[in-house]
Short mmCIF file of N, CA, C and O in Angstrom, two decimals:
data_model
loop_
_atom_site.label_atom_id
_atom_site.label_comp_id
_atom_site.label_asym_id
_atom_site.label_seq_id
_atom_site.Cartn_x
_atom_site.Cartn_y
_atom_site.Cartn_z
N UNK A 1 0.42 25.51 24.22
CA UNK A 1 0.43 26.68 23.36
C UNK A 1 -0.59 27.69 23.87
O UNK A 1 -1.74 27.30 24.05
N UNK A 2 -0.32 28.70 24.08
CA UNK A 2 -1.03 29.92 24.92
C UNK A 2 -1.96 30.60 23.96
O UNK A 2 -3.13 30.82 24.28
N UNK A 3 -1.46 30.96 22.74
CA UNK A 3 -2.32 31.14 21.69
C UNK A 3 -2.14 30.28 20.41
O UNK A 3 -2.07 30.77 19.28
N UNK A 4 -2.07 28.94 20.66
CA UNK A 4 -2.10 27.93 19.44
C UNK A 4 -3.64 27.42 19.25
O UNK A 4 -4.36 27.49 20.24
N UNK A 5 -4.06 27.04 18.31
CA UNK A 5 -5.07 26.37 18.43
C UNK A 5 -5.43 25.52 18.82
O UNK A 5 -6.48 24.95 18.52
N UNK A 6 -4.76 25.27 19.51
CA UNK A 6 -5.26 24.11 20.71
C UNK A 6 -5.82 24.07 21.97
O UNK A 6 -6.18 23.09 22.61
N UNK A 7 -5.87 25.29 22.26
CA UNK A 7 -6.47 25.98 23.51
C UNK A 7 -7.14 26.69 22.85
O UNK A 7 -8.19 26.29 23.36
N UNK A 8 -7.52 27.55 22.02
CA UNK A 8 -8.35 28.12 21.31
C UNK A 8 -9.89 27.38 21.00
O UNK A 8 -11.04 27.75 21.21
N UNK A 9 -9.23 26.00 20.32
CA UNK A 9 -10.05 25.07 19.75
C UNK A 9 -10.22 24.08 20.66
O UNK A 9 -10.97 23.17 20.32
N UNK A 10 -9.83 24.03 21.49
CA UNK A 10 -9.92 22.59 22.53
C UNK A 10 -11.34 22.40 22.26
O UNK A 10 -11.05 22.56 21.08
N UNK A 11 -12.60 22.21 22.25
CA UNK A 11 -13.82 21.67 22.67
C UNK A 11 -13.96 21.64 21.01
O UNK A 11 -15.09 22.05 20.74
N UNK A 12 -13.35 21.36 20.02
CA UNK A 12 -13.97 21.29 18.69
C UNK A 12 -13.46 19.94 18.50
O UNK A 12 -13.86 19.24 17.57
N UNK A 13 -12.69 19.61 19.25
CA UNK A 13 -12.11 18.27 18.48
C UNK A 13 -13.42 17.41 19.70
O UNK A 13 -14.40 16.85 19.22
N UNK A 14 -13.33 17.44 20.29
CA UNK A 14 -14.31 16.76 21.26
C UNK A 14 -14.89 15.78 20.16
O UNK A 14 -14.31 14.73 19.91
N UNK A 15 -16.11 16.17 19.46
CA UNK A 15 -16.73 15.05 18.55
C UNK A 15 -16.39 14.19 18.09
O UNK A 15 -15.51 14.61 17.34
N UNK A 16 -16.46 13.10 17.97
CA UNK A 16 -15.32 12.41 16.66
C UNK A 16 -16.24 12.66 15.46
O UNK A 16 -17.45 12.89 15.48
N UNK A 17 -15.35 12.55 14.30
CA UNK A 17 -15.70 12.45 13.18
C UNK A 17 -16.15 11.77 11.95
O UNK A 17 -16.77 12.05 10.92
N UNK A 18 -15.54 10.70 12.52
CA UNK A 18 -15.80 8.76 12.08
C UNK A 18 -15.58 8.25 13.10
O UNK A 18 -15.00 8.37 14.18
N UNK A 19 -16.52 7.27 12.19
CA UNK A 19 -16.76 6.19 13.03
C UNK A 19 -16.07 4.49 12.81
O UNK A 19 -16.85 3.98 12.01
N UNK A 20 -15.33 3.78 13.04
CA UNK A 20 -14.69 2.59 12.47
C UNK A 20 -15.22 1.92 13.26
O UNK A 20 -15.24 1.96 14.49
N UNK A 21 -15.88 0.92 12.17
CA UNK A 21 -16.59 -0.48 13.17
C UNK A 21 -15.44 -1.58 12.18
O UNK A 21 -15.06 -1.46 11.01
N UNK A 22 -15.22 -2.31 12.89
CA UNK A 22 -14.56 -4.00 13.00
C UNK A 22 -16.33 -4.85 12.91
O UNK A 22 -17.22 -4.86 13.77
N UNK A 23 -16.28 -5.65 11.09
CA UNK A 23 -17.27 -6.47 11.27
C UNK A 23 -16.87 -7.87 11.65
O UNK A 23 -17.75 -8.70 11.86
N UNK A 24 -15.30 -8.24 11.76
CA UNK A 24 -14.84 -9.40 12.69
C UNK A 24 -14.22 -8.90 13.12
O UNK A 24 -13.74 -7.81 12.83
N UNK A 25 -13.95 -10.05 14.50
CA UNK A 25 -13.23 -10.18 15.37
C UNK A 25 -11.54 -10.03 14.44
O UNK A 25 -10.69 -9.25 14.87
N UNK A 26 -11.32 -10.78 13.34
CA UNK A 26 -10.17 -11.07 12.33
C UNK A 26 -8.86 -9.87 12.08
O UNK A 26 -7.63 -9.91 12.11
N UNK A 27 -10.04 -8.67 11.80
CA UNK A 27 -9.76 -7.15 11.19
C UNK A 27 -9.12 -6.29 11.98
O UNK A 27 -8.68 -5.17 11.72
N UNK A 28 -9.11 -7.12 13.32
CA UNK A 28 -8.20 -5.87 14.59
C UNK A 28 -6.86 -5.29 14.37
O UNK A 28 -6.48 -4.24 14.89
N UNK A 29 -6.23 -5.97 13.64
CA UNK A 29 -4.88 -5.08 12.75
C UNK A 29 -5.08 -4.06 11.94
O UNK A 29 -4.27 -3.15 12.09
N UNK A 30 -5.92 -3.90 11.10
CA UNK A 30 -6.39 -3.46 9.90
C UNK A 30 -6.76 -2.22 10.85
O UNK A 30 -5.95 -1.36 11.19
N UNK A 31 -8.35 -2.27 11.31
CA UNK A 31 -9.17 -1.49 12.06
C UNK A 31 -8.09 -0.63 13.03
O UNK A 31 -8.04 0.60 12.94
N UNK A 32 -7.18 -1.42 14.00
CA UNK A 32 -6.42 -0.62 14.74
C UNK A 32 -5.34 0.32 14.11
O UNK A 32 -5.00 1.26 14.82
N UNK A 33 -4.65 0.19 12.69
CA UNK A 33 -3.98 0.90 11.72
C UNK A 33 -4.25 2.01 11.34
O UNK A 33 -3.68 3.10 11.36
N UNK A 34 -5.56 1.47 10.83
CA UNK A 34 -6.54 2.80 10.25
C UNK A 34 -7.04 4.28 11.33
O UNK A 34 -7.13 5.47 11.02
N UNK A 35 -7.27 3.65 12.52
CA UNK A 35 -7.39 4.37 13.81
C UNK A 35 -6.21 5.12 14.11
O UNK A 35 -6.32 6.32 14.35
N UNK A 36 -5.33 4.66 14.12
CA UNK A 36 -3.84 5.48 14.13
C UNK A 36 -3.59 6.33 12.97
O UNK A 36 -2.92 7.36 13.05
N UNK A 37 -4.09 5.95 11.98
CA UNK A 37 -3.80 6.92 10.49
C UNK A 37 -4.76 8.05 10.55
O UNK A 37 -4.44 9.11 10.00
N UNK A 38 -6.13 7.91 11.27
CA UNK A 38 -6.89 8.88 11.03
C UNK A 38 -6.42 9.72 12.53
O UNK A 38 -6.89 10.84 12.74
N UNK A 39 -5.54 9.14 13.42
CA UNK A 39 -5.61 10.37 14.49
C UNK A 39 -4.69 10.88 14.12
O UNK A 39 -4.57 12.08 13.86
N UNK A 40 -3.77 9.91 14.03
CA UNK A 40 -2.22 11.26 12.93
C UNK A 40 -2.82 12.06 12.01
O UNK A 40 -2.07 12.98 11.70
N UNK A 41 -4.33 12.07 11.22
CA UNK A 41 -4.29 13.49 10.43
C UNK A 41 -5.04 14.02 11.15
O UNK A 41 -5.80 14.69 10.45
N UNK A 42 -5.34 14.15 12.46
CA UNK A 42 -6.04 15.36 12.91
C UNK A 42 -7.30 14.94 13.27
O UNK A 42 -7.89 15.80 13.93
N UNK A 43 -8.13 13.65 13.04
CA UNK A 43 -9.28 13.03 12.68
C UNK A 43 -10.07 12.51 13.92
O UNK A 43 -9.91 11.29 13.88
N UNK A 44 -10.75 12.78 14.88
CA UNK A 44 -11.09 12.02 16.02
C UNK A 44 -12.02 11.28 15.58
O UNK A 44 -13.11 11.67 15.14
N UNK A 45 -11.57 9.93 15.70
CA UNK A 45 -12.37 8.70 15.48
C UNK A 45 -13.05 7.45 16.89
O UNK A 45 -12.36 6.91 17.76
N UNK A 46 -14.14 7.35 16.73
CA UNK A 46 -15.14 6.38 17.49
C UNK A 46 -14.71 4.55 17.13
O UNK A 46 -15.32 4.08 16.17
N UNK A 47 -13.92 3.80 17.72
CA UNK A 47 -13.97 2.58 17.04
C UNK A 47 -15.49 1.39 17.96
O UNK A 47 -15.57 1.20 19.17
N UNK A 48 -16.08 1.03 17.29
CA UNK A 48 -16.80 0.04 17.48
C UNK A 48 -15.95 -1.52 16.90
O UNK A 48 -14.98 -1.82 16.20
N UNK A 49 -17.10 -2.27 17.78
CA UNK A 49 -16.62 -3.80 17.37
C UNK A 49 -18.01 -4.83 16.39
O UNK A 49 -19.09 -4.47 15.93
N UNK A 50 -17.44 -5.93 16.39
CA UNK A 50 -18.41 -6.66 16.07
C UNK A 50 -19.62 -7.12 17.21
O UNK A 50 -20.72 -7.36 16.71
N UNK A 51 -19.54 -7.21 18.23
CA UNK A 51 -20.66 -7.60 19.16
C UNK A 51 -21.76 -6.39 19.40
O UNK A 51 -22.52 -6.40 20.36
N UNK A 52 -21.74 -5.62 18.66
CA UNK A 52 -23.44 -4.76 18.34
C UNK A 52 -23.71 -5.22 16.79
O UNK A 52 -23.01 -5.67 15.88
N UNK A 53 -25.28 -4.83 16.99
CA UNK A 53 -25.54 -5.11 15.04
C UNK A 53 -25.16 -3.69 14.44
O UNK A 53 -25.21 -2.57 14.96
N UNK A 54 -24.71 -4.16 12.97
CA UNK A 54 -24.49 -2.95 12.35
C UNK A 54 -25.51 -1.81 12.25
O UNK A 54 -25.09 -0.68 11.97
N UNK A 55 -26.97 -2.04 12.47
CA UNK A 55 -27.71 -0.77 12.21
C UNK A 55 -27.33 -0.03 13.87
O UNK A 55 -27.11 1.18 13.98
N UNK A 56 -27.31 -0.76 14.76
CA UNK A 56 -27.01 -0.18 16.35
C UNK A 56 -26.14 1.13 16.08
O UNK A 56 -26.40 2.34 16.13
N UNK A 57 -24.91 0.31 15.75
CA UNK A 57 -23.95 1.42 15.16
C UNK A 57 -24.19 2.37 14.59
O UNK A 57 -23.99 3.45 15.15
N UNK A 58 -24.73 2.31 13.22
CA UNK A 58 -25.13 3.29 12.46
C UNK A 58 -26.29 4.69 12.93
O UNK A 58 -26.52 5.79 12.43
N UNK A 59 -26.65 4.15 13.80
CA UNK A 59 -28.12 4.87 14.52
C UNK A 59 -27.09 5.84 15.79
O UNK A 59 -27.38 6.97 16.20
N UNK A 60 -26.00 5.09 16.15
CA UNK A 60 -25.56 5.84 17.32
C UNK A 60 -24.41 6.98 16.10
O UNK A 60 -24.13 8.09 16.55
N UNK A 61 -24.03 6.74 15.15
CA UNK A 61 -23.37 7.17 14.20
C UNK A 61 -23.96 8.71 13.99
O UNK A 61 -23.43 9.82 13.98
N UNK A 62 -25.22 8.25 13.83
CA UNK A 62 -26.27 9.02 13.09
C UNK A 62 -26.56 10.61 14.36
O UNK A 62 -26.39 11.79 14.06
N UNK A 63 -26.95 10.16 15.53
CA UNK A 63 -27.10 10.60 16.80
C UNK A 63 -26.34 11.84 17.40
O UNK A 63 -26.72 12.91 17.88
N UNK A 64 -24.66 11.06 17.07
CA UNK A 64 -23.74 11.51 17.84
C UNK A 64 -23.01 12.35 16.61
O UNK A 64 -21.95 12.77 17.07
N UNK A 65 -23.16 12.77 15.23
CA UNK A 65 -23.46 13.69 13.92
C UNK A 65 -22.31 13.60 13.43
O UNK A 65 -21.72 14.65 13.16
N UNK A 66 -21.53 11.99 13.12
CA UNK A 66 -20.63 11.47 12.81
C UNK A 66 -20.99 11.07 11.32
O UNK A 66 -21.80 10.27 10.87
N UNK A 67 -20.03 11.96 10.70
CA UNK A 67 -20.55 11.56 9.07
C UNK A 67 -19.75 10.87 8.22
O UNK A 67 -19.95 10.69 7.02
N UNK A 68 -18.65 10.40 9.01
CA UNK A 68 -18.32 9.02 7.95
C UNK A 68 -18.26 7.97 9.37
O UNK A 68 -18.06 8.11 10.58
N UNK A 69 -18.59 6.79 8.35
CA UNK A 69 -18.26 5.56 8.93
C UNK A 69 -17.95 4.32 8.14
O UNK A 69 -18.62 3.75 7.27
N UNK A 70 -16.63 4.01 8.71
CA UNK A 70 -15.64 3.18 7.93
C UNK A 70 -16.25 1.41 8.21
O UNK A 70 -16.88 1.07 9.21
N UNK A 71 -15.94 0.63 7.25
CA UNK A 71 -16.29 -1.20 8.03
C UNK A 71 -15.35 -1.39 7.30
O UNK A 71 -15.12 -0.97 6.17
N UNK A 72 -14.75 -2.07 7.99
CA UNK A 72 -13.79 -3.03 7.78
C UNK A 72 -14.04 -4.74 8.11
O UNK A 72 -14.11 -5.24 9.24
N UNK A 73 -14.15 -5.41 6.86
CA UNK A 73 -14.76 -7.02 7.50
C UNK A 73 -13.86 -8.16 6.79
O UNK A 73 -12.80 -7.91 6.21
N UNK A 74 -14.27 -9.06 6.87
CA UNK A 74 -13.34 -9.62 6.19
C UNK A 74 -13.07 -9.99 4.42
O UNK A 74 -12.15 -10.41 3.73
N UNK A 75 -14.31 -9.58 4.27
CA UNK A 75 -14.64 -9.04 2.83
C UNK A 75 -14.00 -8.27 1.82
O UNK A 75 -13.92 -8.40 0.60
N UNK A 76 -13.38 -7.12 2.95
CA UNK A 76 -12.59 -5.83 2.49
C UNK A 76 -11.31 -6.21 2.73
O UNK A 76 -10.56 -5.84 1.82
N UNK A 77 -10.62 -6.96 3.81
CA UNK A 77 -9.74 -7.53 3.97
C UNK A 77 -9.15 -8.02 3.27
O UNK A 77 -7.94 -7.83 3.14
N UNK A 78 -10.08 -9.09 2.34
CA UNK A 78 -9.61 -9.67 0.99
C UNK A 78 -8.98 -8.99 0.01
O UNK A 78 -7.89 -9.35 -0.44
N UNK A 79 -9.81 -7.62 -0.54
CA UNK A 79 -9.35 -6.83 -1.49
C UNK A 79 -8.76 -5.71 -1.26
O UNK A 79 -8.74 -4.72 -1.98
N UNK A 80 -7.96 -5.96 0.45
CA UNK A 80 -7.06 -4.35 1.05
C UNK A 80 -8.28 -3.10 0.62
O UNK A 80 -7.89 -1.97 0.35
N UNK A 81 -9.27 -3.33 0.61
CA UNK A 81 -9.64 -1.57 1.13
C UNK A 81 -11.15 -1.80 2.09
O UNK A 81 -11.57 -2.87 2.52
N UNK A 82 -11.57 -0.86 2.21
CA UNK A 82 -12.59 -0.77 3.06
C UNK A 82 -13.96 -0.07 2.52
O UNK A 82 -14.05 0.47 1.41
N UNK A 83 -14.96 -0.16 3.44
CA UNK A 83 -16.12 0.17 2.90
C UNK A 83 -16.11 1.61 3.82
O UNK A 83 -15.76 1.66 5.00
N UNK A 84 -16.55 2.69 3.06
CA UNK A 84 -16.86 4.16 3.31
C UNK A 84 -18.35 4.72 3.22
O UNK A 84 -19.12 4.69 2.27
N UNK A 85 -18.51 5.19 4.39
CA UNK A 85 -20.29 5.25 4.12
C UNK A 85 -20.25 6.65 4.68
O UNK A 85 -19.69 6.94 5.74
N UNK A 86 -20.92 7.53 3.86
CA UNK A 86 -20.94 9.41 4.29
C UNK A 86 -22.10 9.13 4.28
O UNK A 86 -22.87 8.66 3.44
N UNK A 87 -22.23 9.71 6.04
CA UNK A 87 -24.30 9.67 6.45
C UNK A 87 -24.66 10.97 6.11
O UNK A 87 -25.83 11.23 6.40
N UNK A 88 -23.87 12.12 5.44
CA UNK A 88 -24.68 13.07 5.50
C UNK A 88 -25.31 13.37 3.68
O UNK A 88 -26.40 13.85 3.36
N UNK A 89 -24.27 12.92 2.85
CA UNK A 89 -25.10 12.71 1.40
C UNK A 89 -25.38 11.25 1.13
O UNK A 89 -25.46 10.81 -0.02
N UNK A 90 -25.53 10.39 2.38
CA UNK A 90 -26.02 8.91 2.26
C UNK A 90 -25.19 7.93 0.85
O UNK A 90 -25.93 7.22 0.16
N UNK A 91 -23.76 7.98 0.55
CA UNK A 91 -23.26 7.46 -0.03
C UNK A 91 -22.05 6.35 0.38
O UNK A 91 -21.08 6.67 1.06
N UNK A 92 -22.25 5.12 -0.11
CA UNK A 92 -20.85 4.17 0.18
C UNK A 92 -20.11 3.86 -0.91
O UNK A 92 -20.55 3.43 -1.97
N UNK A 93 -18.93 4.10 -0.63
CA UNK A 93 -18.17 4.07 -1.51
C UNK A 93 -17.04 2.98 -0.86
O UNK A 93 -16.66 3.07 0.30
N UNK A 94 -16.58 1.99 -1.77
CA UNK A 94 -15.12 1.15 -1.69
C UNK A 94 -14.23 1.70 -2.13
O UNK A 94 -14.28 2.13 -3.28
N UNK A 95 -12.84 1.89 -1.15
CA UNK A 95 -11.71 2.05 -1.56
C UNK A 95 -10.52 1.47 -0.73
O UNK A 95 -10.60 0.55 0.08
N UNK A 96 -9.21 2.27 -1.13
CA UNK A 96 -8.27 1.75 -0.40
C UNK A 96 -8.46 2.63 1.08
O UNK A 96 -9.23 3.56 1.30
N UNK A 97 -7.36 1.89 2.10
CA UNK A 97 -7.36 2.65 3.65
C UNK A 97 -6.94 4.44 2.92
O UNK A 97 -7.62 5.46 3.04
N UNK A 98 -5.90 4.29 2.36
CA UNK A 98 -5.36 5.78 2.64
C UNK A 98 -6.00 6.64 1.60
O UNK A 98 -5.84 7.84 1.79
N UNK A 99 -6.69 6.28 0.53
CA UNK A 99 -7.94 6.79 -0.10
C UNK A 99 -8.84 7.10 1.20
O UNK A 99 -8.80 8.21 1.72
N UNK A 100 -9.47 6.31 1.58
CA UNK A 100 -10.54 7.07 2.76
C UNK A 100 -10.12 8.20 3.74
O UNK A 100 -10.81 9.10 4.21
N UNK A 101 -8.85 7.92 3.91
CA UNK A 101 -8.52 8.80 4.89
C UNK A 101 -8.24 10.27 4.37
O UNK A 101 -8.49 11.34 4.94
N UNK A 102 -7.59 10.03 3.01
CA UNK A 102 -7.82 11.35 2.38
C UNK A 102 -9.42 12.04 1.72
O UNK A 102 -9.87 13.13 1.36
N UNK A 103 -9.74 11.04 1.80
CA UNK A 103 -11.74 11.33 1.78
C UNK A 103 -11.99 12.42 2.98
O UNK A 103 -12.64 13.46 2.84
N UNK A 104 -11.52 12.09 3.86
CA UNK A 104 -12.32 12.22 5.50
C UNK A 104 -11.22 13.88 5.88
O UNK A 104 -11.58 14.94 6.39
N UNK A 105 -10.03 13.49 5.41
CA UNK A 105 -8.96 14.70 5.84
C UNK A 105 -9.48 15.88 5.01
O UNK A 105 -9.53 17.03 5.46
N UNK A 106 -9.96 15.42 3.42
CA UNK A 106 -10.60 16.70 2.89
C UNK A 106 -11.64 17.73 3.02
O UNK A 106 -11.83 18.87 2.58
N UNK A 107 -12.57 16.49 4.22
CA UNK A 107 -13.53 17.35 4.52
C UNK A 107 -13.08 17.72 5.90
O UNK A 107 -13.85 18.66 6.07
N UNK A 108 -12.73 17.69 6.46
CA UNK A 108 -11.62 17.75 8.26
C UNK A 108 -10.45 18.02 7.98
O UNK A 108 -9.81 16.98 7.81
N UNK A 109 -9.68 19.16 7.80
CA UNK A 109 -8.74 19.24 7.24
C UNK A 109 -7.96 19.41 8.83
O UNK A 109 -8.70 19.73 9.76
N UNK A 110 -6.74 19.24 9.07
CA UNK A 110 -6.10 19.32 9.88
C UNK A 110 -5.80 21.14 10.56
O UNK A 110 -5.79 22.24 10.01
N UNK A 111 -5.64 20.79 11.62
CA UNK A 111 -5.44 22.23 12.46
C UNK A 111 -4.14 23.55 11.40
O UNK A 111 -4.16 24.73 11.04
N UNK A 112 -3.54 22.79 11.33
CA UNK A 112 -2.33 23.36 10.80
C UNK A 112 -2.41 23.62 9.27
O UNK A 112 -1.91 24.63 8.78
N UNK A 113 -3.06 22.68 8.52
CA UNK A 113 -3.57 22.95 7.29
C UNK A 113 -3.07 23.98 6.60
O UNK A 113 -3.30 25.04 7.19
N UNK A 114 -2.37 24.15 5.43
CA UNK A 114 -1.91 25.08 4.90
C UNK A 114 -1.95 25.42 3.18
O UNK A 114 -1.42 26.44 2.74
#
């Protein structure tokens, strides 16, 4: 697109925006789902695994000015939703996958957005 926003905007998507850490090995369905749901809305997402500690993560989270970050463990697994943590008003919140994602799309709204 010659004048779409995509060449316009190319270097804005660069950042990601979340961050999805996998706290097991177990959650790689889940975690890899959710990764696909947040790039279909427009969302550039960072996935981490379980073999760093969770503050590692959170610190590189913090760094790289990524203000949500999703866990998915096996905890959340149990009750289908996930844990939501916004580093910039320091709040976690539990919900479902497509609850968060409409969390994250409201504040990142998609290119096309209307």
């Amino acid at each position: 697109m010659k004048n779409g926003w995509r060449e316009k905007n190319a270097n804005v998507m660069l950042n990601e925006q979340a961050m999805l850490i996998r706290l097991n090995p177990e959650v790689f369905d889940e975690a890899y789902l959710m990764t696909n749901e947040l790039e279909l809305a427009g969302i550039a997402v960072r996935m981490a695994d379980e073999n760093s500690e969770l503050s590692e993560h959170l610190i590189t989270a913090t760094v790289l000015g990524i203000r949500f970050v999703i866990l998915i463990g096996k905890n959340e697994r149990l009750i289908d939703q996930v844990r939501l943590l916004d580093m910039y008003d320091q709040q976690e919140m539990v919900m479902p996958m497509d609850q968060a994602i409409f969390v994250i799309e409201r504040t990142y709204p998609p290119a096309d957005f209307t």
